[in-house]
Amino acid sequence: MLRELPGGAAVQQDEARITAVTADAPISAPTHGGRAKCLQRLVRLDLPVPHTVALGFAAVRDIARGVPPDTATILGHFPEDALLCVRPSSEDPDWGGPGAILNIGMNGARHAALSETLGEEAATSLYFRFVQAYAVHVARLDPDMFDEIEGAGQQALGEALRAYEDETEEPFPQDRAVQLSAVLRSMARAWEGTTARLLRRAKGAPDDAGLGLVVQEMAFGLGAGECGSGVLQLVDSTAGEARVTGRYLSQSQGREALRESDAALYLERDPRGPSLEERAPEVFAELLAHGRLMREKLRDEMQVEFTLENGRLYILDGVRVARAPRAALRIAVQLAEEGIISRHEALMRIEPRALSELLHRQVAPGARRNRLARGVAASPGAASGRVVFSAEAAQAAAARGEAAVLVRRETSPSDIRGMHAAVAVLTERGGMTSHAAVIGRGLGLPCVVGASELRFQMGKKQLTAPDGRTLREGDIITVDGTSGDVLAGAPAMVEAALDDAFQTFLGWADEARDIGVRANADTPADAQTARNFMAQGIGLCRTEHMFFEADRLTPMREMIFADTPEDRRAALDRLLPMQRGDFIELFRIMQGQPVCIRLFDPPLHEFLPSDRAGLRDLADALDLPLSDVTRRVEAMGEYNPMLGMRGVRLGIAVPEIYEMQARAIFEATVEASREGAPVVPEIMIPLVSAKREVELVKTRVDSVAAAVSTEKAARFSYRLGVMVETPRACLRAGDIAQHAAFLSFGTNDLTQMTYGLSRDDAGRFMSAYVEQRVFAEDPFHVLDVDGVGELLSIGAERGRAARPDVTLSLCGEHGGHPESIAFCRKAGFDYVSCSPFRVPIARLAAAQLAIADKIAQPERLVAPISGA
């Protein structure tokens, strides 16, 4: 009779239920779990594995539903006097499972017999351990009942048996079949419990994930001669460096060597203490050989669980070495360089998001986390510093050489200088695409936003945690932008790891990927970071951030207050050399790589003060009456400035701004091209929704280009394009593309306008929306491929139809997400652009997508990398 099992495998029902682990047994991870399959591989390698029987997922599900296990068939595979252990075998070892139960079959008769062969002390210890494990994990008794048992030996065993009988009102079971049946039933039910399901789900397991169980003959780690147990691995789990690690403990079982490390021995010779290599050199050499064989044949770094029984070595199990992200990457590189796995397989083994932990300082694993509150993990990494409540205070702290955490209700462009000076940012409001989050990711600055659990009292300069603790300016906190935690104090940290393995790994990714990756960079520091991470140019340079420096803010405000074009030009003439210098430095850093510069975008009110003190300072700077300044600022207010006079609308209404920027770009192009590789700048018009807007701006930009070319007696070329961030621009992309060399889709604003959501305020209710499945994910965090994605597809299709050579890209915050990159590849985009610290993540994600396509379609050739 055939029975369909998980994974679509059809095997004999009896074989799927109870299968001896032999070299040719029908065992697979989807039907029996990863542990059972690994043990079969060890058997095939002729390693000394004790006899083992595997129960498939179907058998365990039936046991959980109340069907009695077929203990007679299971026990028929083992000698009558053999003690057994049962271990879980889930499809993915990371999904966990109930703990192992050892020494099943131990009873009064076996105790007497083993006392003759192993010695009374060892036999008594085996029996006591089993009674304790059975009572706690099978009978579900309180483990504290054993705390009152003092001493060891026969007396302790007798007290344990009496305690069991008192609690259960029945004698401890003596029949091996009864014991095994109860153990199997307990482990099967534990896997199906609600708590276990929730824990598995948190690790990415499906709700219907199956559990297998393996029943294995015990190899005693107690008795005469050299007996004990231990674990071995050939790499360090933290950094991935090749070295023998693990411990061995005499007279022990299972993983006790790790739990009782003070008494355990090192494995190889070590100046810190005695080792297994010194005590039993031949056994150590055999163990090392087995470990190396497993590494080579199982094609991964394995942790080997072993037991010595009177000097004889047994391999009980092998599991993938647990590894931190930096260790995982180095392990993958080492295995590929040794030819054990291919480069493509090495690339596929690393989750792209795991690279974030290599790019930033992190709270050390195992460090005590004194949590104050939790918010949205907006920019990865962790940093500790003293609380400050203003950008000016952050700058002052930096000048004193002190680390500061900038705390704001929400940040604005006027806080950028303070963000540059701070080591981390914490805000009360905001989501994944709020100002603080976007700038934080661009700077590589740890950032937690939307920390509404904290009470922000900006006037008193203090924070109050949910538990009542109060933090004042100067107190030390830690912002963990990877987890979203806000911690009191300064826990231990681990540094970023951009070593040779990291560079090699990403070099392989570049060889495999077929879509370009650029960076969003607003400053020379951002550009240098992008260059260090091998970005293929700058896909978005937001020029407005250059105007908030102290020496630029006054002429910017003078320009805003000017009444005539001549006065505006006079103020902008003071900004021109500063802008030109910015662009020259960007071009020099990028060394001939493309630099896409977005013309001025934000509404002008962002450059004006709103408080009384700021208005007074502005009146002094402009030599105007305070009443005039106040009236003028109020008159410039808009009901919804993000949908008002900004972007191309401002460029058309106040054309002097774009003319100044175009001149600065072209003069910088001439200057930088004389010093190095020819520069071909890309000029991007923001917030376009109509073809005529592009025509008007293009006419002015072309005129400035011609003037600069004549004045400088220099020839240069440039590309003019459009930032597509309104739904209408997507729908009319065919018209717009006729005047644009490229269409760069800005998905931050496009998502905002498509949904009618404020990206800065949506964080207040987005969690509830996702929890109640209104949205599958936060659309500002994960690209909405159904709604926003349809607009992108329409825009790309219509743009290419009108102009086949138009370059297509995505430059919103979604650009660094693997899901977004998958969409862009499918839609035929040339490149994506993302924050500098997301460039490595995008490079790996793009490579994995190309490799996955190649695996699915072996005949498909990987195209050359575009977007360079």
Short mmCIF file of N, CA and C in Angstrom, two decimals, residues 529-653:
data_model
loop_
_atom_site.label_atom_id
_atom_site.label_comp_id
_atom_site.label_asym_id
_atom_site.label_seq_id
_atom_site.Cartn_x
_atom_site.Cartn_y
_atom_site.Cartn_z
N THR A 529 31.41 55.74 0.92
CA THR A 529 30.89 54.46 1.41
C THR A 529 30.37 53.62 0.24
N ALA A 530 29.64 54.27 -0.66
CA ALA A 530 29.13 53.56 -1.84
C ALA A 530 30.28 52.98 -2.67
N ARG A 531 31.33 53.78 -2.83
CA ARG A 531 32.49 53.32 -3.60
C ARG A 531 33.15 52.12 -2.91
N ASN A 532 33.28 52.21 -1.58
CA ASN A 532 33.88 51.10 -0.82
C ASN A 532 33.09 49.81 -0.97
N PHE A 533 31.77 49.95 -1.10
CA PHE A 533 30.91 48.78 -1.24
C PHE A 533 30.70 48.39 -2.70
N MET A 534 31.50 48.96 -3.60
CA MET A 534 31.52 48.61 -5.01
C MET A 534 30.18 48.87 -5.71
N ALA A 535 29.51 49.96 -5.33
CA ALA A 535 28.32 50.36 -6.07
C ALA A 535 28.73 50.78 -7.47
N GLN A 536 27.84 50.58 -8.43
CA GLN A 536 28.15 50.90 -9.83
C GLN A 536 27.71 52.31 -10.18
N GLY A 537 27.91 53.21 -9.25
CA GLY A 537 27.55 54.60 -9.46
C GLY A 537 26.55 55.05 -8.42
N ILE A 538 26.14 56.31 -8.55
CA ILE A 538 25.13 56.88 -7.67
C ILE A 538 23.82 56.96 -8.44
N GLY A 539 22.79 56.34 -7.91
CA GLY A 539 21.50 56.32 -8.58
C GLY A 539 20.58 57.43 -8.12
N LEU A 540 20.91 58.06 -6.99
CA LEU A 540 20.09 59.15 -6.48
C LEU A 540 20.92 60.01 -5.54
N CYS A 541 21.16 61.24 -5.95
CA CYS A 541 21.81 62.22 -5.08
C CYS A 541 20.78 63.31 -4.80
N ARG A 542 20.32 63.38 -3.55
CA ARG A 542 19.28 64.35 -3.17
C ARG A 542 19.96 65.66 -2.80
N THR A 543 19.93 66.62 -3.70
CA THR A 543 20.73 67.84 -3.53
C THR A 543 20.22 68.74 -2.42
N GLU A 544 18.96 68.60 -2.02
CA GLU A 544 18.45 69.52 -1.00
C GLU A 544 19.18 69.38 0.33
N HIS A 545 19.74 68.19 0.58
CA HIS A 545 20.45 68.00 1.84
C HIS A 545 21.73 68.83 1.92
N MET A 546 22.19 69.30 0.77
CA MET A 546 23.40 70.11 0.75
C MET A 546 23.14 71.55 1.21
N PHE A 547 21.88 71.96 1.31
CA PHE A 547 21.56 73.36 1.62
C PHE A 547 21.34 73.62 3.10
N PHE A 548 21.43 72.59 3.94
CA PHE A 548 21.15 72.79 5.35
C PHE A 548 22.40 73.08 6.18
N GLU A 549 23.58 73.09 5.56
CA GLU A 549 24.77 73.48 6.29
C GLU A 549 24.64 74.94 6.70
N ALA A 550 25.28 75.28 7.83
CA ALA A 550 25.11 76.61 8.41
C ALA A 550 25.49 77.72 7.43
N ASP A 551 26.58 77.53 6.65
CA ASP A 551 27.03 78.59 5.76
C ASP A 551 26.17 78.71 4.51
N ARG A 552 25.24 77.78 4.32
CA ARG A 552 24.39 77.81 3.13
C ARG A 552 22.94 78.19 3.45
N LEU A 553 22.57 78.01 4.71
CA LEU A 553 21.18 78.24 5.08
C LEU A 553 20.77 79.70 4.92
N THR A 554 21.68 80.65 5.27
CA THR A 554 21.33 82.07 5.18
C THR A 554 21.10 82.51 3.74
N PRO A 555 22.04 82.23 2.79
CA PRO A 555 21.74 82.62 1.40
C PRO A 555 20.53 81.89 0.84
N MET A 556 20.28 80.65 1.30
CA MET A 556 19.09 79.93 0.85
C MET A 556 17.83 80.68 1.30
N ARG A 557 17.82 81.16 2.54
CA ARG A 557 16.67 81.90 3.05
C ARG A 557 16.55 83.26 2.36
N GLU A 558 17.68 83.87 2.04
CA GLU A 558 17.63 85.13 1.29
C GLU A 558 16.98 84.92 -0.07
N MET A 559 17.31 83.82 -0.70
CA MET A 559 16.72 83.51 -2.00
C MET A 559 15.20 83.32 -1.86
N ILE A 560 14.79 82.63 -0.79
CA ILE A 560 13.36 82.38 -0.58
C ILE A 560 12.60 83.70 -0.39
N PHE A 561 13.24 84.66 0.32
CA PHE A 561 12.58 85.93 0.62
C PHE A 561 12.72 86.96 -0.51
N ALA A 562 13.52 86.63 -1.53
CA ALA A 562 13.71 87.60 -2.61
C ALA A 562 12.41 87.82 -3.38
N ASP A 563 12.22 89.04 -3.85
CA ASP A 563 10.98 89.40 -4.54
C ASP A 563 11.11 89.35 -6.06
N THR A 564 12.33 89.40 -6.58
CA THR A 564 12.51 89.43 -8.03
C THR A 564 13.48 88.34 -8.46
N PRO A 565 13.41 87.92 -9.74
CA PRO A 565 14.38 86.93 -10.24
C PRO A 565 15.82 87.39 -10.06
N GLU A 566 16.08 88.67 -10.23
CA GLU A 566 17.45 89.18 -10.09
C GLU A 566 17.95 88.99 -8.65
N ASP A 567 17.08 89.30 -7.69
CA ASP A 567 17.48 89.12 -6.29
C ASP A 567 17.68 87.64 -5.96
N ARG A 568 16.83 86.79 -6.53
CA ARG A 568 16.99 85.35 -6.29
C ARG A 568 18.31 84.87 -6.87
N ARG A 569 18.64 85.32 -8.07
CA ARG A 569 19.90 84.91 -8.69
C ARG A 569 21.09 85.39 -7.86
N ALA A 570 20.99 86.57 -7.30
CA ALA A 570 22.09 87.11 -6.49
C ALA A 570 22.35 86.20 -5.29
N ALA A 571 21.27 85.76 -4.64
CA ALA A 571 21.43 84.87 -3.50
C ALA A 571 21.97 83.51 -3.95
N LEU A 572 21.46 83.02 -5.07
CA LEU A 572 21.88 81.71 -5.57
C LEU A 572 23.32 81.74 -6.06
N ASP A 573 23.79 82.90 -6.51
CA ASP A 573 25.19 83.01 -6.92
C ASP A 573 26.14 82.71 -5.78
N ARG A 574 25.70 82.99 -4.57
CA ARG A 574 26.53 82.66 -3.40
C ARG A 574 26.55 81.16 -3.14
N LEU A 575 25.48 80.48 -3.53
CA LEU A 575 25.41 79.02 -3.34
C LEU A 575 26.09 78.26 -4.47
N LEU A 576 26.21 78.88 -5.64
CA LEU A 576 26.75 78.20 -6.80
C LEU A 576 28.11 77.56 -6.56
N PRO A 577 29.13 78.30 -6.05
CA PRO A 577 30.43 77.65 -5.85
C PRO A 577 30.38 76.51 -4.84
N MET A 578 29.49 76.62 -3.86
CA MET A 578 29.36 75.54 -2.87
C MET A 578 28.80 74.29 -3.53
N GLN A 579 27.74 74.47 -4.34
CA GLN A 579 27.17 73.32 -5.06
C GLN A 579 28.18 72.73 -6.03
N ARG A 580 28.90 73.59 -6.74
CA ARG A 580 29.90 73.11 -7.69
C ARG A 580 30.96 72.28 -6.96
N GLY A 581 31.40 72.76 -5.81
CA GLY A 581 32.38 72.01 -5.04
C GLY A 581 31.86 70.66 -4.60
N ASP A 582 30.58 70.62 -4.18
CA ASP A 582 29.96 69.34 -3.80
C ASP A 582 30.02 68.34 -4.95
N PHE A 583 29.63 68.80 -6.13
CA PHE A 583 29.56 67.90 -7.28
C PHE A 583 30.96 67.47 -7.74
N ILE A 584 31.92 68.37 -7.69
CA ILE A 584 33.29 68.01 -8.07
C ILE A 584 33.78 66.87 -7.19
N GLU A 585 33.52 66.99 -5.88
CA GLU A 585 33.99 65.96 -4.97
C GLU A 585 33.28 64.63 -5.22
N LEU A 586 31.98 64.69 -5.49
CA LEU A 586 31.25 63.46 -5.81
C LEU A 586 31.82 62.80 -7.06
N PHE A 587 32.06 63.59 -8.11
CA PHE A 587 32.59 63.04 -9.36
C PHE A 587 33.98 62.44 -9.14
N ARG A 588 34.81 63.11 -8.34
CA ARG A 588 36.15 62.59 -8.08
C ARG A 588 36.09 61.25 -7.36
N ILE A 589 35.22 61.16 -6.37
CA ILE A 589 35.12 59.91 -5.60
C ILE A 589 34.63 58.77 -6.48
N MET A 590 33.66 59.04 -7.33
CA MET A 590 33.07 57.98 -8.14
C MET A 590 33.93 57.61 -9.35
N GLN A 591 34.94 58.41 -9.68
CA GLN A 591 35.95 58.05 -10.68
C GLN A 591 35.34 57.56 -12.00
N GLY A 592 34.49 58.37 -12.58
CA GLY A 592 33.94 58.01 -13.87
C GLY A 592 32.67 57.19 -13.83
N GLN A 593 32.29 56.69 -12.64
CA GLN A 593 31.03 55.98 -12.52
C GLN A 593 29.88 56.99 -12.67
N PRO A 594 28.72 56.55 -13.13
CA PRO A 594 27.61 57.49 -13.31
C PRO A 594 27.14 58.07 -11.98
N VAL A 595 26.77 59.35 -12.01
CA VAL A 595 26.23 60.02 -10.84
C VAL A 595 24.92 60.68 -11.26
N CYS A 596 23.81 60.23 -10.69
CA CYS A 596 22.49 60.75 -11.02
C CYS A 596 22.08 61.76 -9.95
N ILE A 597 21.96 63.01 -10.36
CA ILE A 597 21.69 64.11 -9.43
C ILE A 597 20.24 64.54 -9.58
N ARG A 598 19.50 64.42 -8.49
CA ARG A 598 18.12 64.89 -8.50
C ARG A 598 18.08 66.38 -8.20
N LEU A 599 17.43 67.13 -9.04
CA LEU A 599 17.29 68.56 -8.80
C LEU A 599 16.43 68.81 -7.56
N PHE A 600 16.51 70.02 -7.08
CA PHE A 600 15.89 70.41 -5.81
C PHE A 600 14.44 69.92 -5.73
N ASP A 601 14.08 69.29 -4.59
CA ASP A 601 12.77 68.66 -4.49
C ASP A 601 11.87 69.21 -3.38
N PRO A 602 12.34 69.48 -2.16
CA PRO A 602 11.41 69.74 -1.06
C PRO A 602 10.76 71.11 -1.14
N PRO A 603 9.63 71.28 -0.44
CA PRO A 603 9.01 72.60 -0.38
C PRO A 603 9.91 73.57 0.38
N LEU A 604 9.84 74.85 0.03
CA LEU A 604 10.76 75.84 0.59
C LEU A 604 10.55 76.07 2.08
N HIS A 605 9.35 75.79 2.59
CA HIS A 605 9.10 76.08 4.01
C HIS A 605 10.01 75.27 4.92
N GLU A 606 10.56 74.12 4.42
CA GLU A 606 11.44 73.31 5.25
C GLU A 606 12.72 74.04 5.65
N PHE A 607 13.06 75.08 4.89
CA PHE A 607 14.29 75.82 5.19
C PHE A 607 14.03 77.01 6.11
N LEU A 608 12.79 77.17 6.53
CA LEU A 608 12.43 78.33 7.35
C LEU A 608 12.11 77.89 8.77
N PRO A 609 12.42 78.73 9.74
CA PRO A 609 12.12 78.38 11.13
C PRO A 609 10.63 78.50 11.42
N SER A 610 10.20 77.82 12.46
CA SER A 610 8.79 77.90 12.85
C SER A 610 8.61 78.41 14.28
N ASP A 611 9.69 78.41 15.07
CA ASP A 611 9.58 78.88 16.45
C ASP A 611 9.96 80.36 16.54
N ARG A 612 9.60 80.99 17.63
CA ARG A 612 9.80 82.43 17.80
C ARG A 612 11.27 82.80 17.76
N ALA A 613 12.12 82.01 18.44
CA ALA A 613 13.55 82.32 18.46
C ALA A 613 14.15 82.22 17.07
N GLY A 614 13.73 81.19 16.31
CA GLY A 614 14.26 81.03 14.96
C GLY A 614 13.83 82.16 14.05
N LEU A 615 12.58 82.59 14.19
CA LEU A 615 12.10 83.72 13.38
C LEU A 615 12.87 85.01 13.70
N ARG A 616 13.18 85.20 14.99
CA ARG A 616 13.94 86.40 15.37
C ARG A 616 15.34 86.36 14.77
N ASP A 617 15.99 85.18 14.82
CA ASP A 617 17.32 85.06 14.23
C ASP A 617 17.28 85.32 12.73
N LEU A 618 16.22 84.82 12.07
CA LEU A 618 16.10 85.03 10.64
C LEU A 618 15.90 86.52 10.32
N ALA A 619 15.10 87.20 11.12
CA ALA A 619 14.90 88.64 10.92
C ALA A 619 16.21 89.41 11.06
N ASP A 620 17.02 89.00 12.03
CA ASP A 620 18.34 89.64 12.21
C ASP A 620 19.22 89.39 10.99
N ALA A 621 19.24 88.13 10.51
CA ALA A 621 20.11 87.78 9.39
C ALA A 621 19.71 88.50 8.12
N LEU A 622 18.39 88.73 7.93
CA LEU A 622 17.91 89.36 6.70
C LEU A 622 17.72 90.87 6.86
N ASP A 623 17.93 91.35 8.08
CA ASP A 623 17.76 92.77 8.36
C ASP A 623 16.35 93.23 7.98
N LEU A 624 15.37 92.46 8.46
CA LEU A 624 13.96 92.75 8.20
C LEU A 624 13.20 92.79 9.53
N PRO A 625 12.10 93.51 9.59
CA PRO A 625 11.29 93.51 10.80
C PRO A 625 10.76 92.10 11.10
N LEU A 626 10.70 91.76 12.37
CA LEU A 626 10.21 90.44 12.78
C LEU A 626 8.80 90.19 12.25
N SER A 627 7.97 91.25 12.27
CA SER A 627 6.59 91.08 11.80
C SER A 627 6.54 90.71 10.32
N ASP A 628 7.44 91.32 9.53
CA ASP A 628 7.46 91.00 8.10
C ASP A 628 7.89 89.55 7.88
N VAL A 629 8.90 89.13 8.60
CA VAL A 629 9.40 87.75 8.45
C VAL A 629 8.33 86.76 8.87
N THR A 630 7.68 87.05 9.99
CA THR A 630 6.64 86.14 10.49
C THR A 630 5.49 86.03 9.50
N ARG A 631 5.06 87.16 8.96
CA ARG A 631 3.96 87.17 8.01
C ARG A 631 4.34 86.41 6.74
N ARG A 632 5.56 86.61 6.29
CA ARG A 632 6.02 85.96 5.05
C ARG A 632 6.10 84.44 5.24
N VAL A 633 6.63 84.01 6.37
CA VAL A 633 6.72 82.57 6.64
C VAL A 633 5.33 81.96 6.72
N GLU A 634 4.41 82.63 7.40
CA GLU A 634 3.05 82.10 7.51
C GLU A 634 2.38 82.03 6.14
N ALA A 635 2.66 83.02 5.30
CA ALA A 635 2.05 83.03 3.97
C ALA A 635 2.53 81.88 3.10
N MET A 636 3.74 81.39 3.39
CA MET A 636 4.28 80.29 2.58
C MET A 636 3.79 78.92 3.03
N GLY A 637 3.04 78.89 4.14
CA GLY A 637 2.54 77.62 4.63
C GLY A 637 1.58 76.97 3.66
N GLU A 638 1.57 75.65 3.61
CA GLU A 638 0.68 74.89 2.74
C GLU A 638 -0.09 73.87 3.56
N TYR A 639 -1.32 73.57 3.14
CA TYR A 639 -2.10 72.58 3.86
C TYR A 639 -1.44 71.21 3.79
N ASN A 640 -0.91 70.86 2.64
CA ASN A 640 -0.24 69.58 2.47
C ASN A 640 1.00 69.81 1.63
N PRO A 641 2.11 70.25 2.26
CA PRO A 641 3.29 70.66 1.50
C PRO A 641 3.91 69.54 0.68
N MET A 642 3.74 68.26 1.09
CA MET A 642 4.32 67.18 0.32
C MET A 642 3.59 66.97 -1.01
N LEU A 643 2.42 67.58 -1.14
CA LEU A 643 1.70 67.52 -2.41
C LEU A 643 1.55 68.92 -3.02
N GLY A 644 2.36 69.84 -2.55
CA GLY A 644 2.22 71.23 -2.99
C GLY A 644 3.36 71.71 -3.85
N MET A 645 3.91 72.88 -3.50
CA MET A 645 4.95 73.53 -4.29
C MET A 645 6.30 72.89 -4.00
N ARG A 646 6.59 71.80 -4.68
CA ARG A 646 7.86 71.10 -4.52
C ARG A 646 8.22 70.45 -5.83
N GLY A 647 9.45 69.95 -5.91
CA GLY A 647 9.89 69.23 -7.10
C GLY A 647 9.85 70.09 -8.34
N VAL A 648 9.43 69.48 -9.45
CA VAL A 648 9.43 70.18 -10.73
C VAL A 648 8.52 71.41 -10.70
N ARG A 649 7.49 71.38 -9.84
CA ARG A 649 6.59 72.54 -9.75
C ARG A 649 7.35 73.77 -9.27
N LEU A 650 8.21 73.56 -8.29
CA LEU A 650 9.04 74.66 -7.79
C LEU A 650 10.05 75.07 -8.86
N GLY A 651 10.59 74.08 -9.59
CA GLY A 651 11.57 74.37 -10.63
C GLY A 651 11.00 75.20 -11.76
N ILE A 652 9.71 75.03 -12.03
CA ILE A 652 9.07 75.82 -13.08
C ILE A 652 8.64 77.19 -12.55
N ALA A 653 8.14 77.21 -11.31
CA ALA A 653 7.68 78.48 -10.73
C ALA A 653 8.85 79.38 -10.35
#
